CSV table of C-alpha atoms in Angstrom, one decimal:
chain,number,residue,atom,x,y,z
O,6,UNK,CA,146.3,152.6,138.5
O,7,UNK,CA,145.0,153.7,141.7
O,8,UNK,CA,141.6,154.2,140.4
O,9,UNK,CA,141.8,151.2,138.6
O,10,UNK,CA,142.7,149.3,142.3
O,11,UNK,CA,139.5,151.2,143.9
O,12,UNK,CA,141.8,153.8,145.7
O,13,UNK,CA,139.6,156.6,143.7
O,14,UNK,CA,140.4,159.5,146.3
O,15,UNK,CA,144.0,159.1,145.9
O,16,UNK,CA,143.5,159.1,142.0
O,17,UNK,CA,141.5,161.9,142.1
O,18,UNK,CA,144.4,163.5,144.0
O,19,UNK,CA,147.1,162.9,142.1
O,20,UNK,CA,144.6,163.7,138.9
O,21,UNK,CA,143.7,167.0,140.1
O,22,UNK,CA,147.4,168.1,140.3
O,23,UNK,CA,148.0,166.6,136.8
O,24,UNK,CA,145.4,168.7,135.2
O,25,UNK,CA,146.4,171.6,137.1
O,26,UNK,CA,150.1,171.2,135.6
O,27,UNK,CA,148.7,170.2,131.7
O,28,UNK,CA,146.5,172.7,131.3
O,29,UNK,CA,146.5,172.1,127.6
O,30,UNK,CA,144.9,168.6,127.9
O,31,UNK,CA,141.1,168.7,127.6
O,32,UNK,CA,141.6,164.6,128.1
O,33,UNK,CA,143.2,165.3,131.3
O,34,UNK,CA,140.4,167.5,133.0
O,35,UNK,CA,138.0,164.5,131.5
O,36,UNK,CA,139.8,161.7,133.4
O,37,UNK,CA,139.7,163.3,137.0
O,38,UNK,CA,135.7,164.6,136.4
O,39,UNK,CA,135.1,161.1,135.7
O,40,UNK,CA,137.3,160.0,138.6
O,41,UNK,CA,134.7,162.2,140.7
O,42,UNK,CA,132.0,160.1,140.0
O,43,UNK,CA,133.2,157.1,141.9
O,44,UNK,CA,133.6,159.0,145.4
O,45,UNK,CA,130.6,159.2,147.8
O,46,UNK,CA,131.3,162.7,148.9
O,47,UNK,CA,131.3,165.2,146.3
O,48,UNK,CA,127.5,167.2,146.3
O,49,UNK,CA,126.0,167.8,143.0
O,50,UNK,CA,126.7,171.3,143.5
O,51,UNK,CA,130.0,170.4,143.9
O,52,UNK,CA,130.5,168.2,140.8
O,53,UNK,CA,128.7,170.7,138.8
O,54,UNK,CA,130.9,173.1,139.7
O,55,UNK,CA,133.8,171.1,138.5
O,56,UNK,CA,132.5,170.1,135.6
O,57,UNK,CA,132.0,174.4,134.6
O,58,UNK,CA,135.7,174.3,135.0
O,59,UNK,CA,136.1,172.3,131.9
O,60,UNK,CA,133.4,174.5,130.4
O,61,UNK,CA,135.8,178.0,131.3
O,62,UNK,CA,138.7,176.1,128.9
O,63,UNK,CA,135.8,176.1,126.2
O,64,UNK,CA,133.8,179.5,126.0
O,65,UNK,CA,131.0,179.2,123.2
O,66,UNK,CA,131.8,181.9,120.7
O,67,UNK,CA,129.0,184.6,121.2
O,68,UNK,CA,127.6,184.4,117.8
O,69,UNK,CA,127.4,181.3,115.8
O,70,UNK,CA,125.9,180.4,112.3
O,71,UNK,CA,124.9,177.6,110.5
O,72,UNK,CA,124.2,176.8,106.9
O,73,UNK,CA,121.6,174.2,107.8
O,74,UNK,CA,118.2,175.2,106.4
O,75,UNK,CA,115.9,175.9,109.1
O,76,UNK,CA,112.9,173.7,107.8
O,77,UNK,CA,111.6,172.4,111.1
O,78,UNK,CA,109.6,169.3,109.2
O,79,UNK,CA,112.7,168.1,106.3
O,80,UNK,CA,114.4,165.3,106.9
O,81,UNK,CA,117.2,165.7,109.2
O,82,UNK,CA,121.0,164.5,109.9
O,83,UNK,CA,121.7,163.1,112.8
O,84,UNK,CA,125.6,162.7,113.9
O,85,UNK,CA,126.5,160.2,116.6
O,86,UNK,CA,130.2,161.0,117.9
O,87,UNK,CA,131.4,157.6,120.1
O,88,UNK,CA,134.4,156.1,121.0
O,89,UNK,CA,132.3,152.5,121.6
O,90,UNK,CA,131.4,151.5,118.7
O,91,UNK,CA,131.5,147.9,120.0
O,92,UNK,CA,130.0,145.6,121.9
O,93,UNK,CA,130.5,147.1,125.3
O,94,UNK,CA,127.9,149.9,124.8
O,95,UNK,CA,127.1,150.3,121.4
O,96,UNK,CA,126.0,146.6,120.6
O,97,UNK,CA,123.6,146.8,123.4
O,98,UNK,CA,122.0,150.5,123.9
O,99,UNK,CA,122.7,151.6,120.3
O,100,UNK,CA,122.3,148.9,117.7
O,101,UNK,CA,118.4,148.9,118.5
O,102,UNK,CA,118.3,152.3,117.9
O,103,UNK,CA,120.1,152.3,114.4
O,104,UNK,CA,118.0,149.3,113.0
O,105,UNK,CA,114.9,151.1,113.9
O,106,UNK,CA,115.5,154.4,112.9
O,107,UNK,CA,113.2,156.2,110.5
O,108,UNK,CA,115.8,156.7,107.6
O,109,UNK,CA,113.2,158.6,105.6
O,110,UNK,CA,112.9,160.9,108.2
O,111,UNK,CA,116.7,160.8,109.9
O,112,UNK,CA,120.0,159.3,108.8
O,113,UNK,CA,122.7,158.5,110.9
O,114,UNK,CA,126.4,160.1,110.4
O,115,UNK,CA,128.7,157.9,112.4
O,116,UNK,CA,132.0,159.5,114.1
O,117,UNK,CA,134.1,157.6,115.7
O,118,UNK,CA,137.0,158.3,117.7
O,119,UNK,CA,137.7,155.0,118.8
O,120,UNK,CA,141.2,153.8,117.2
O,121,UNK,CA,140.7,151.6,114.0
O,122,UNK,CA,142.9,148.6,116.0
O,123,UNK,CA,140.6,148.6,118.5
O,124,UNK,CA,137.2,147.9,117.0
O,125,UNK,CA,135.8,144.6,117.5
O,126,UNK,CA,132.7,142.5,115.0
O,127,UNK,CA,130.2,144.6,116.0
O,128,UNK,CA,132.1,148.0,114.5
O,129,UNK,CA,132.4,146.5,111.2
O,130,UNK,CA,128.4,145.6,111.6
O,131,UNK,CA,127.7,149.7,113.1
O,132,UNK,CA,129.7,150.8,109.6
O,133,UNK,CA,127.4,149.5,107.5
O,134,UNK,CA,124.4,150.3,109.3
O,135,UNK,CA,125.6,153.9,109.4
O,136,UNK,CA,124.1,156.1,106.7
O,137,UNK,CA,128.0,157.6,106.6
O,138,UNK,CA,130.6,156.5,108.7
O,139,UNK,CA,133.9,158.9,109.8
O,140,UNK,CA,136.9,158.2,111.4
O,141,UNK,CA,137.8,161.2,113.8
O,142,UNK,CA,140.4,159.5,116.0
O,143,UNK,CA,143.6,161.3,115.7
O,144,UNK,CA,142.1,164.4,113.7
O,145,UNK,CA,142.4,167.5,115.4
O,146,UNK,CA,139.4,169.7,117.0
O,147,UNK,CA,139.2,172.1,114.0
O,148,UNK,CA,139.2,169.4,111.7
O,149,UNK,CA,136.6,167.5,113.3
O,150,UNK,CA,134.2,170.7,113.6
O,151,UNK,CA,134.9,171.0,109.7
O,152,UNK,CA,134.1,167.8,108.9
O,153,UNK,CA,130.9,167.9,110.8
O,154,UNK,CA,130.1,171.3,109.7
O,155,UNK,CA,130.9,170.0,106.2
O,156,UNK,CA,128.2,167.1,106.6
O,157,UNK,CA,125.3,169.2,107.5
O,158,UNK,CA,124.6,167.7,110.7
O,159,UNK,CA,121.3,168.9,112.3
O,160,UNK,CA,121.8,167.3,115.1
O,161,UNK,CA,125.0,166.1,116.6
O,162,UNK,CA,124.8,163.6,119.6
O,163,UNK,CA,127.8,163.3,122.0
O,164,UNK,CA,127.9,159.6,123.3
O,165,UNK,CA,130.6,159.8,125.3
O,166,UNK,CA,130.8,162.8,127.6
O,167,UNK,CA,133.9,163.1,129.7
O,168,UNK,CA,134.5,158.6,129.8
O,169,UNK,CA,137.0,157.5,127.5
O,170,UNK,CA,138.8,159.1,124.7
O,171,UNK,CA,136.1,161.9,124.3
O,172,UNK,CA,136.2,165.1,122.1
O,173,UNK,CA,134.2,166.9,123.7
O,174,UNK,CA,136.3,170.2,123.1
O,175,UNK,CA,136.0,169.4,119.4
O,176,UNK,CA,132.2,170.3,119.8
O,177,UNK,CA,132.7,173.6,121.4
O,178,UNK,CA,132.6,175.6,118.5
O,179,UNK,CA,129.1,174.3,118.0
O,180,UNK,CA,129.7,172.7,114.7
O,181,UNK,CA,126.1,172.0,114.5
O,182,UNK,CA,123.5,173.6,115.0
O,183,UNK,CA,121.7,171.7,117.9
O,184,UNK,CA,124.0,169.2,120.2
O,185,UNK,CA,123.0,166.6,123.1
O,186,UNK,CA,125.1,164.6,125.0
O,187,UNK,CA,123.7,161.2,126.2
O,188,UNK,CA,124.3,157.7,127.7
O,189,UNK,CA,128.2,157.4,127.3
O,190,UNK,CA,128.7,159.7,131.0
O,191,UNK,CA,126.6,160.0,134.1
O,192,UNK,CA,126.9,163.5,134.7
O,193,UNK,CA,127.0,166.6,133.0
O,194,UNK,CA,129.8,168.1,130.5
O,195,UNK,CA,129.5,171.5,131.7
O,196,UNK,CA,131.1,172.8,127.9
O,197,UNK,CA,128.2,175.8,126.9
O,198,UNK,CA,127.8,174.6,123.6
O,199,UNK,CA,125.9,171.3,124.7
O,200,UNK,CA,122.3,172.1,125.1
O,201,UNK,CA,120.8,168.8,126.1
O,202,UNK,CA,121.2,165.9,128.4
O,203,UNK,CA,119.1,163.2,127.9
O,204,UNK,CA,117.9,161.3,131.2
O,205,UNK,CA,114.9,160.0,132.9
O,206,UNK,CA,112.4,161.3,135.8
O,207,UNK,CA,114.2,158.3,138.3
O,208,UNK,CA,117.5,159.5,137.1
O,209,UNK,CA,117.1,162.9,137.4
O,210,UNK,CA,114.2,164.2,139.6
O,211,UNK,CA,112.8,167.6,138.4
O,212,UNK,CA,114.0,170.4,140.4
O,213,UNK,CA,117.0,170.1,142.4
O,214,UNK,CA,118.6,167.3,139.1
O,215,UNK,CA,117.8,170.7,136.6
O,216,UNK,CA,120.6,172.6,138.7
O,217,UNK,CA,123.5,170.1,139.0
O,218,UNK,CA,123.4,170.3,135.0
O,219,UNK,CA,124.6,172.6,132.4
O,220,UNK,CA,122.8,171.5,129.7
O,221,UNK,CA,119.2,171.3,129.7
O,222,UNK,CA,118.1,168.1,131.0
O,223,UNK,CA,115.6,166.2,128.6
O,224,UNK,CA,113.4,163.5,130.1
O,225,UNK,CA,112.9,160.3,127.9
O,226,UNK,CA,110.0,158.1,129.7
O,227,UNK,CA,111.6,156.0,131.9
O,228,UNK,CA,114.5,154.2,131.3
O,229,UNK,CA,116.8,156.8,129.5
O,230,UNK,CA,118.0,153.7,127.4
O,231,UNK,CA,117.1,150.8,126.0
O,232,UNK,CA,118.6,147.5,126.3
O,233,UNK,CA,119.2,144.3,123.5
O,234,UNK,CA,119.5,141.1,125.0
O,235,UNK,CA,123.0,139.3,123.2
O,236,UNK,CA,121.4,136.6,121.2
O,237,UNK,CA,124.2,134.1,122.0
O,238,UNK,CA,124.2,134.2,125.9
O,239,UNK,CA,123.8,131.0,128.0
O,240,UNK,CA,120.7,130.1,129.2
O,241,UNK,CA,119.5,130.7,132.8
O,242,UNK,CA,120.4,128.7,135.8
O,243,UNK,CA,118.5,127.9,138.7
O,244,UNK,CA,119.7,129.6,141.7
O,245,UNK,CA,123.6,128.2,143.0
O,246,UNK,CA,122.5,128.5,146.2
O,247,UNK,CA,120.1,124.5,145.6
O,248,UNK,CA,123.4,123.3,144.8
O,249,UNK,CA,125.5,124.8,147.1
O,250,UNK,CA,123.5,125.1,150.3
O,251,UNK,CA,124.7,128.9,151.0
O,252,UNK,CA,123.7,132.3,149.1
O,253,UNK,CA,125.9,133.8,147.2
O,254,UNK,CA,125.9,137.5,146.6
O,255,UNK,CA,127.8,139.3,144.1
O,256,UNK,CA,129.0,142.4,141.5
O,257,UNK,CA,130.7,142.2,138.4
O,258,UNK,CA,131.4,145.8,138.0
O,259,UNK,CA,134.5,147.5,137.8
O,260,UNK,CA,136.5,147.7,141.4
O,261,UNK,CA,136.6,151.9,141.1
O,262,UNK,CA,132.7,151.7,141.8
O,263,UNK,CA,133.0,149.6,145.0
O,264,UNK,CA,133.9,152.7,147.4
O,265,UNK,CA,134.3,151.7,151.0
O,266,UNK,CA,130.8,152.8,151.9
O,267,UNK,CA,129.5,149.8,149.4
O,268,UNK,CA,131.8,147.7,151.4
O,269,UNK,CA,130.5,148.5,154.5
O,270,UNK,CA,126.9,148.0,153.8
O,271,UNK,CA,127.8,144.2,151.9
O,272,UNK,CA,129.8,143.2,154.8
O,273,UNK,CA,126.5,143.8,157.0
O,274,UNK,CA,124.5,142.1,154.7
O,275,UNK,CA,126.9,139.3,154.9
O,276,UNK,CA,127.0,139.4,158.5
O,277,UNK,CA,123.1,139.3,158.3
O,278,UNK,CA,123.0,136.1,156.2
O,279,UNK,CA,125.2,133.6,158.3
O,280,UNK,CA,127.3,131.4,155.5
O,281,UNK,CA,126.7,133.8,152.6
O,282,UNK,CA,129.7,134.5,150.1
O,283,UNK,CA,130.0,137.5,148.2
O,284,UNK,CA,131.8,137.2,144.7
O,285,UNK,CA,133.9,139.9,142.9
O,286,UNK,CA,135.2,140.1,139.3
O,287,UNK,CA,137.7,142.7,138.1
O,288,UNK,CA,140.6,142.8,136.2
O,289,UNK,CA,142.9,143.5,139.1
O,290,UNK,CA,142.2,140.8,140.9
O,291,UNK,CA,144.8,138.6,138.9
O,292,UNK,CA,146.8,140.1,140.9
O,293,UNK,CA,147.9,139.1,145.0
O,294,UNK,CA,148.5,142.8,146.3
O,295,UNK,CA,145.1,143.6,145.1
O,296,UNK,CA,143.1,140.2,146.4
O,297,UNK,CA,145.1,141.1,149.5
O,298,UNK,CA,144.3,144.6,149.7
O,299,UNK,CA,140.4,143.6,149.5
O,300,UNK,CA,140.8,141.2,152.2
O,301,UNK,CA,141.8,143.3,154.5
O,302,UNK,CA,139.1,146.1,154.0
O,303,UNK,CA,136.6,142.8,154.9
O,304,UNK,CA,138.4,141.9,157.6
O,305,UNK,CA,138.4,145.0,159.0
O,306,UNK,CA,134.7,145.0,158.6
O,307,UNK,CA,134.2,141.4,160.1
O,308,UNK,CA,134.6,139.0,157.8
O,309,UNK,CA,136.6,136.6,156.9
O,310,UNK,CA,138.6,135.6,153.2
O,311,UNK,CA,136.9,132.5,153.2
O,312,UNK,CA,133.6,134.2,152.4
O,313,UNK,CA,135.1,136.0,149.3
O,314,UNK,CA,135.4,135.1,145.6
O,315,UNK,CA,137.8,137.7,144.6
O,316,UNK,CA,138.0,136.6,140.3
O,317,UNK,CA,139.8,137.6,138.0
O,318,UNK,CA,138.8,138.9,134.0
O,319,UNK,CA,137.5,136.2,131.9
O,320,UNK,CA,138.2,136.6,128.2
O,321,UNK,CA,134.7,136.0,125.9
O,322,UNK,CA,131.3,137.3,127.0
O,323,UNK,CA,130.0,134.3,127.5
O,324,UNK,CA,132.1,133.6,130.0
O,325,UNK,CA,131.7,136.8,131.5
O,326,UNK,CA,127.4,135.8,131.3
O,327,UNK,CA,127.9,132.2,132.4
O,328,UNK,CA,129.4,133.9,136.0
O,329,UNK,CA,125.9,135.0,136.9
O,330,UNK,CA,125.2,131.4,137.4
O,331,UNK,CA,127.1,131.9,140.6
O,332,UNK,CA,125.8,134.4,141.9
O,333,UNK,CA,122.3,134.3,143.6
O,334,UNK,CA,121.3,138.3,144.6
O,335,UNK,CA,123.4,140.6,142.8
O,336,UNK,CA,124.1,143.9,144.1
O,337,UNK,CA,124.8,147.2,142.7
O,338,UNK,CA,127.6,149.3,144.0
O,339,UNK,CA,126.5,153.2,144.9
O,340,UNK,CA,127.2,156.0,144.4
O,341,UNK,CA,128.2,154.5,140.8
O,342,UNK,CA,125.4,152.5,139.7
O,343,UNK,CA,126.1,149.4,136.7
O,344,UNK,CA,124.5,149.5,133.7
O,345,UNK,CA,125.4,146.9,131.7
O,346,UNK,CA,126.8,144.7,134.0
O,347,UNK,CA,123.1,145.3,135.6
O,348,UNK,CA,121.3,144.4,132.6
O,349,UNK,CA,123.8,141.5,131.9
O,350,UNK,CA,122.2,140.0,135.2
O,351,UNK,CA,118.6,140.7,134.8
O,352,UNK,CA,119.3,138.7,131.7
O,353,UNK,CA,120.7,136.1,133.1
O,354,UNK,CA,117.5,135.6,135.6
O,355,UNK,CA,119.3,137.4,138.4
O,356,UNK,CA,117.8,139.8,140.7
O,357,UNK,CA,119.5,142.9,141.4
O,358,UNK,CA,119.4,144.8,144.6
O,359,UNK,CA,119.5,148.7,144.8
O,360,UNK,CA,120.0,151.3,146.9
O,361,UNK,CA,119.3,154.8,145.2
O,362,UNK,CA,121.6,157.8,145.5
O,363,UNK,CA,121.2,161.5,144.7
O,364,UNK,CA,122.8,161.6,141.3
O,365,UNK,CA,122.4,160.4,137.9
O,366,UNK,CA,125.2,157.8,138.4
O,367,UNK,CA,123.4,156.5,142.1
O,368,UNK,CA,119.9,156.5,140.6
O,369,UNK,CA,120.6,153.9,137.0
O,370,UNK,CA,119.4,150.8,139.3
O,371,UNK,CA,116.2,152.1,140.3
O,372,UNK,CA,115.5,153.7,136.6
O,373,UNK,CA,116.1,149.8,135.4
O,374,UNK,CA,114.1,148.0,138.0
O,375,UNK,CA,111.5,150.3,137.6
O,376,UNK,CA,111.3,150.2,133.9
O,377,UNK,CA,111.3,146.5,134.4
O,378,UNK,CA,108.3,146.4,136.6
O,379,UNK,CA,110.7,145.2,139.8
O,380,UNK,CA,110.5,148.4,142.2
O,381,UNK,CA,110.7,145.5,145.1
O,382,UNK,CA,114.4,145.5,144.4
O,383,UNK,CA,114.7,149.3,144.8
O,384,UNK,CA,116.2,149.8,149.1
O,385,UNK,CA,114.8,153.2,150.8
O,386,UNK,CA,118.0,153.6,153.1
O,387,UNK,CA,120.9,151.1,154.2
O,388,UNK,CA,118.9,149.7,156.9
O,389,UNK,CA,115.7,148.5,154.3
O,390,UNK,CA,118.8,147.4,152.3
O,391,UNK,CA,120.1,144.9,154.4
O,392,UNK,CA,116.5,143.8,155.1
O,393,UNK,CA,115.6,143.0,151.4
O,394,UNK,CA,119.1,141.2,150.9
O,395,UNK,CA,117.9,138.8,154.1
O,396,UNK,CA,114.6,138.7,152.5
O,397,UNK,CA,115.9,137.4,149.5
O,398,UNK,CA,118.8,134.9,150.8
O,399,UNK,CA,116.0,133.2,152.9
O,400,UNK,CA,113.1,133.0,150.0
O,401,UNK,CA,115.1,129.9,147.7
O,402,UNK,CA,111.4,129.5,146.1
O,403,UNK,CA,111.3,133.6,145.1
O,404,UNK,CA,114.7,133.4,143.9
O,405,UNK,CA,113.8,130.8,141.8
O,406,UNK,CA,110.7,132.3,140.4
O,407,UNK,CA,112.8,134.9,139.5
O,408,UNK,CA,115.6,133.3,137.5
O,409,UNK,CA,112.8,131.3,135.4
O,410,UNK,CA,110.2,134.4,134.7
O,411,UNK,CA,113.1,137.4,134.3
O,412,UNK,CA,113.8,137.4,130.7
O,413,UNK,CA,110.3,137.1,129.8
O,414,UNK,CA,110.0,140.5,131.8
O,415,UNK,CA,112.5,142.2,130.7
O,416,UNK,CA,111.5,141.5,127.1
O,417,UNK,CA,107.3,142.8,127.8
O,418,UNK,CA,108.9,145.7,129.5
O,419,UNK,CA,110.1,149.4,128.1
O,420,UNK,CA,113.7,148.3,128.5
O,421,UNK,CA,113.8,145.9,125.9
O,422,UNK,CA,110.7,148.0,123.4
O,423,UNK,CA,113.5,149.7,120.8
O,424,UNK,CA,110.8,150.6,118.7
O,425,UNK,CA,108.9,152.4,121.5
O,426,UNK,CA,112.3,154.0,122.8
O,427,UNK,CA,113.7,154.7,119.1
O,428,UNK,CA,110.0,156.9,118.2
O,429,UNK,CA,110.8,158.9,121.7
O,430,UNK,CA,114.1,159.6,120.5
O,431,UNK,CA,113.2,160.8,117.2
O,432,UNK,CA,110.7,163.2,119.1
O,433,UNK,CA,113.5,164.9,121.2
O,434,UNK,CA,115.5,165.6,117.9
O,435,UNK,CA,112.3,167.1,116.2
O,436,UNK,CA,111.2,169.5,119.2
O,437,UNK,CA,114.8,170.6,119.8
O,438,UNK,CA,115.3,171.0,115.9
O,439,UNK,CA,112.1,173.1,115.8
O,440,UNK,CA,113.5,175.5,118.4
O,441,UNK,CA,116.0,175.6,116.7
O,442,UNK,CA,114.2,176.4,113.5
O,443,UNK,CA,112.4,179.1,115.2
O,444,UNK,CA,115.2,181.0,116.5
O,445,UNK,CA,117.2,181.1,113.6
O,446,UNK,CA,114.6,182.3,111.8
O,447,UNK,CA,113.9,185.5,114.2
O,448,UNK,CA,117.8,186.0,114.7
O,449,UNK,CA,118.4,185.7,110.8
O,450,UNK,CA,120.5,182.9,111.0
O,451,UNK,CA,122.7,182.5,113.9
O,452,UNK,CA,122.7,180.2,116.3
């Protein structure tokens, strides 16, 4: 609840001791890494660190073997495991993937561990796309590294990492024979029997990236993901601000990303863009205690409730979509980048400014913009931050070029090319399979 509210640190708190007094709960351990990511403090040698302490709970047995053949050219199975089989994540980042997939070449195993009640249309839609489709939620981690190993799976990818209702400790027996873990988690697992991590050269810089990770860190040219545009969203809208007479800034992502840092910088944008408002969407804000509590971190920074829009969760997507027509320059919280909701406004014709970090998670927004040709958007430090913002409030004329040319971008651009980003992915799982391939064949078998 406290995480939930943006009070992270305290979560993380009262997290730590939980999983220090449930030691039997991988799900536990999961919930306070990913509580980690939110705060603005923790170094990546820190949070690696942590993260090996869920690894310790899950030792890779020394010696493990496979039945797979080790033919590095057949045809291969690839297992996804998700939770999100849904329109959250999977209908935009993964539904590309599956319709483009070479199925002479790869099929696709689908395990889900999302509970059957809570699918949505698009899981029915991921079933039957799915060369094989297995329901893992409430099976136990033996049974689920049976059923895997019982499938053949060549190559199993891990979609959720440590968010969620994961299994990750279901894979550390290695039930196949190579395993990645990508998009579903912005950091690493730290469990030994992950060997990948798929990520970008904006995400994750070579060098210093390569030791905040267990796994080996596997870049994709930029963006690590690819993005489809929901066919049924409203149309752009020119910017509010020629209807309003005063810029609006805003976020729709969750309140845990909004530390007090990102507060800080937005109220000095505000205070650098006399009149602007800056609107907020979250589910706790149906509430007075957390409006009020929000208020009074702004006040204490200078200004005023009358320049916040503090809303509530709107049920539909559309709805969710149609807010961006309120919103003139949005802005992406740090050190816990959007992704969807930062795509959803790119969409919808909105520029997004950024501020990079020095993690995975604080790096997404400048991986995006990049990929979208929009490096303009990308801030050096909080100072050129606050700059660009003023830039942009003052410029109604860019503003609008942008909301009428953005969705023609983002569609030339290698966010939006699934067939370009499906080939790349196809090319990790063969050079990883080869390895693989090679090394059972000198060590007769295992591994």
């Amino acid at each position: 609840m406290l995480q939930s509210m943006g009070g992270s640190r305290e979560g993380c708190d009262h997290l730590r001791q939980a999983q220090d007094n449930l030691p039997g709960s991988p799900n536990m351990l999961s919930q306070y890494l990913l509580c980690l990511n939110y705060l603005s403090d923790p170094t990546g040698e820190a949070l690696v660190e942590e993260h090996r302490r869920f690894g310790l709970r899950y030792p890779e047995p020394p010696t493990v073997r496979h039945t797979n053949v080790p033919d590095p050219e057949r045809p291969l199975r690839i297992g996804w495991l998700a939770v999100d089989y849904r329109q959250h994540l999977g209908a935009y980042f993964l539904a590309p993937i599956m319709k483009r997939t070479n199925r002479a070449r790869y099929s696709i195993h689908a395990y889900s561990a999302l509970p059957p009640e809570a699918g949505d249309a698009h899981t029915a839609r991921f079933r039957a796309m799915a060369d094989a489709w297995t329901s893992v939620h409430g099976l136990s981690d033996a049974e689920i590294d049976a059923r895997i190993r019982a499938d053949g799976i060549d190559v199993l990818v891990d979609l959720a990492g440590h968010s969620g209702l994961n299994r990750l400790s279901a894979l550390a027996g290695k039930p196949a024979p190579v395993q990645i873990t990508w998009l579903g988690y912005a950091n690493t697992t730290g469990l030994p029997a992950m060997d990948a991590r798929l990520v970008d050269t904006i995400t994750d810089p070579e060098g210093v990236a390569d030791a905040h990770a267990t796994e080996r860190l596997i870049r994709l040219p930029v963006p690590f993901l690819c993005f489809a545009p929901p066919e049924d969203a409203p149309p752009e809208t020119p910017p509010p601000l020629l209807r309003k007479g005063w810029v609006t800034f805003g976020s729709l992502n969750a309140l845990p990303k909004h530390t007090p840092e990102v507060f800080a910088l937005w109220a000095r944008i505000l205070a650098a863009v006399p009149a602007s408002r800056l609107l907020l969407r979250d589910r706790s804000f149906a509430h007075a205690e957390a409006r009020d509590r929000l208020e009074k971190t702004f006040a204490h920074l200078g200004i005023t409730a009358d320049r916040l829009a503090l809303l509530g969760w709107s049920p539909g997507r559309n709805d969710h979509l149609a807010r961006y027509g309120e919103i003139d320059i949005a802005l992406d919280p740090f050190p816990y980048n959007g992704t969807i909701t930062s795509c959803d406004a790119l969409w919808m014709g909105v520029p997004l400014l950024t501020l990079p970090g020095h993690r995975h998670a604080a790096r997404v927004g400048a991986s995006l913009l990049t990929a979208v040709g929009l490096e303009e958007l990308i801030a050096t430090d909080a100072d050129d931050c606050v700059a660009r913002a003023v830039a942009l409030a003052t410029d109604p004329a860019r503003l609008t070029a942008f909301r009428a040319g953005m969705r023609a971008r983002l569609l030339a651009s290698p966010l939006c090319d699934a067939e370009r980003f499906t080939r790349n992915l196809e090319g990790v799982y063969r050079d990883l399979w080869r390895n693989w391939c090679a090394k059972a064949v000198s060590e007769g078998g295992s591994r």
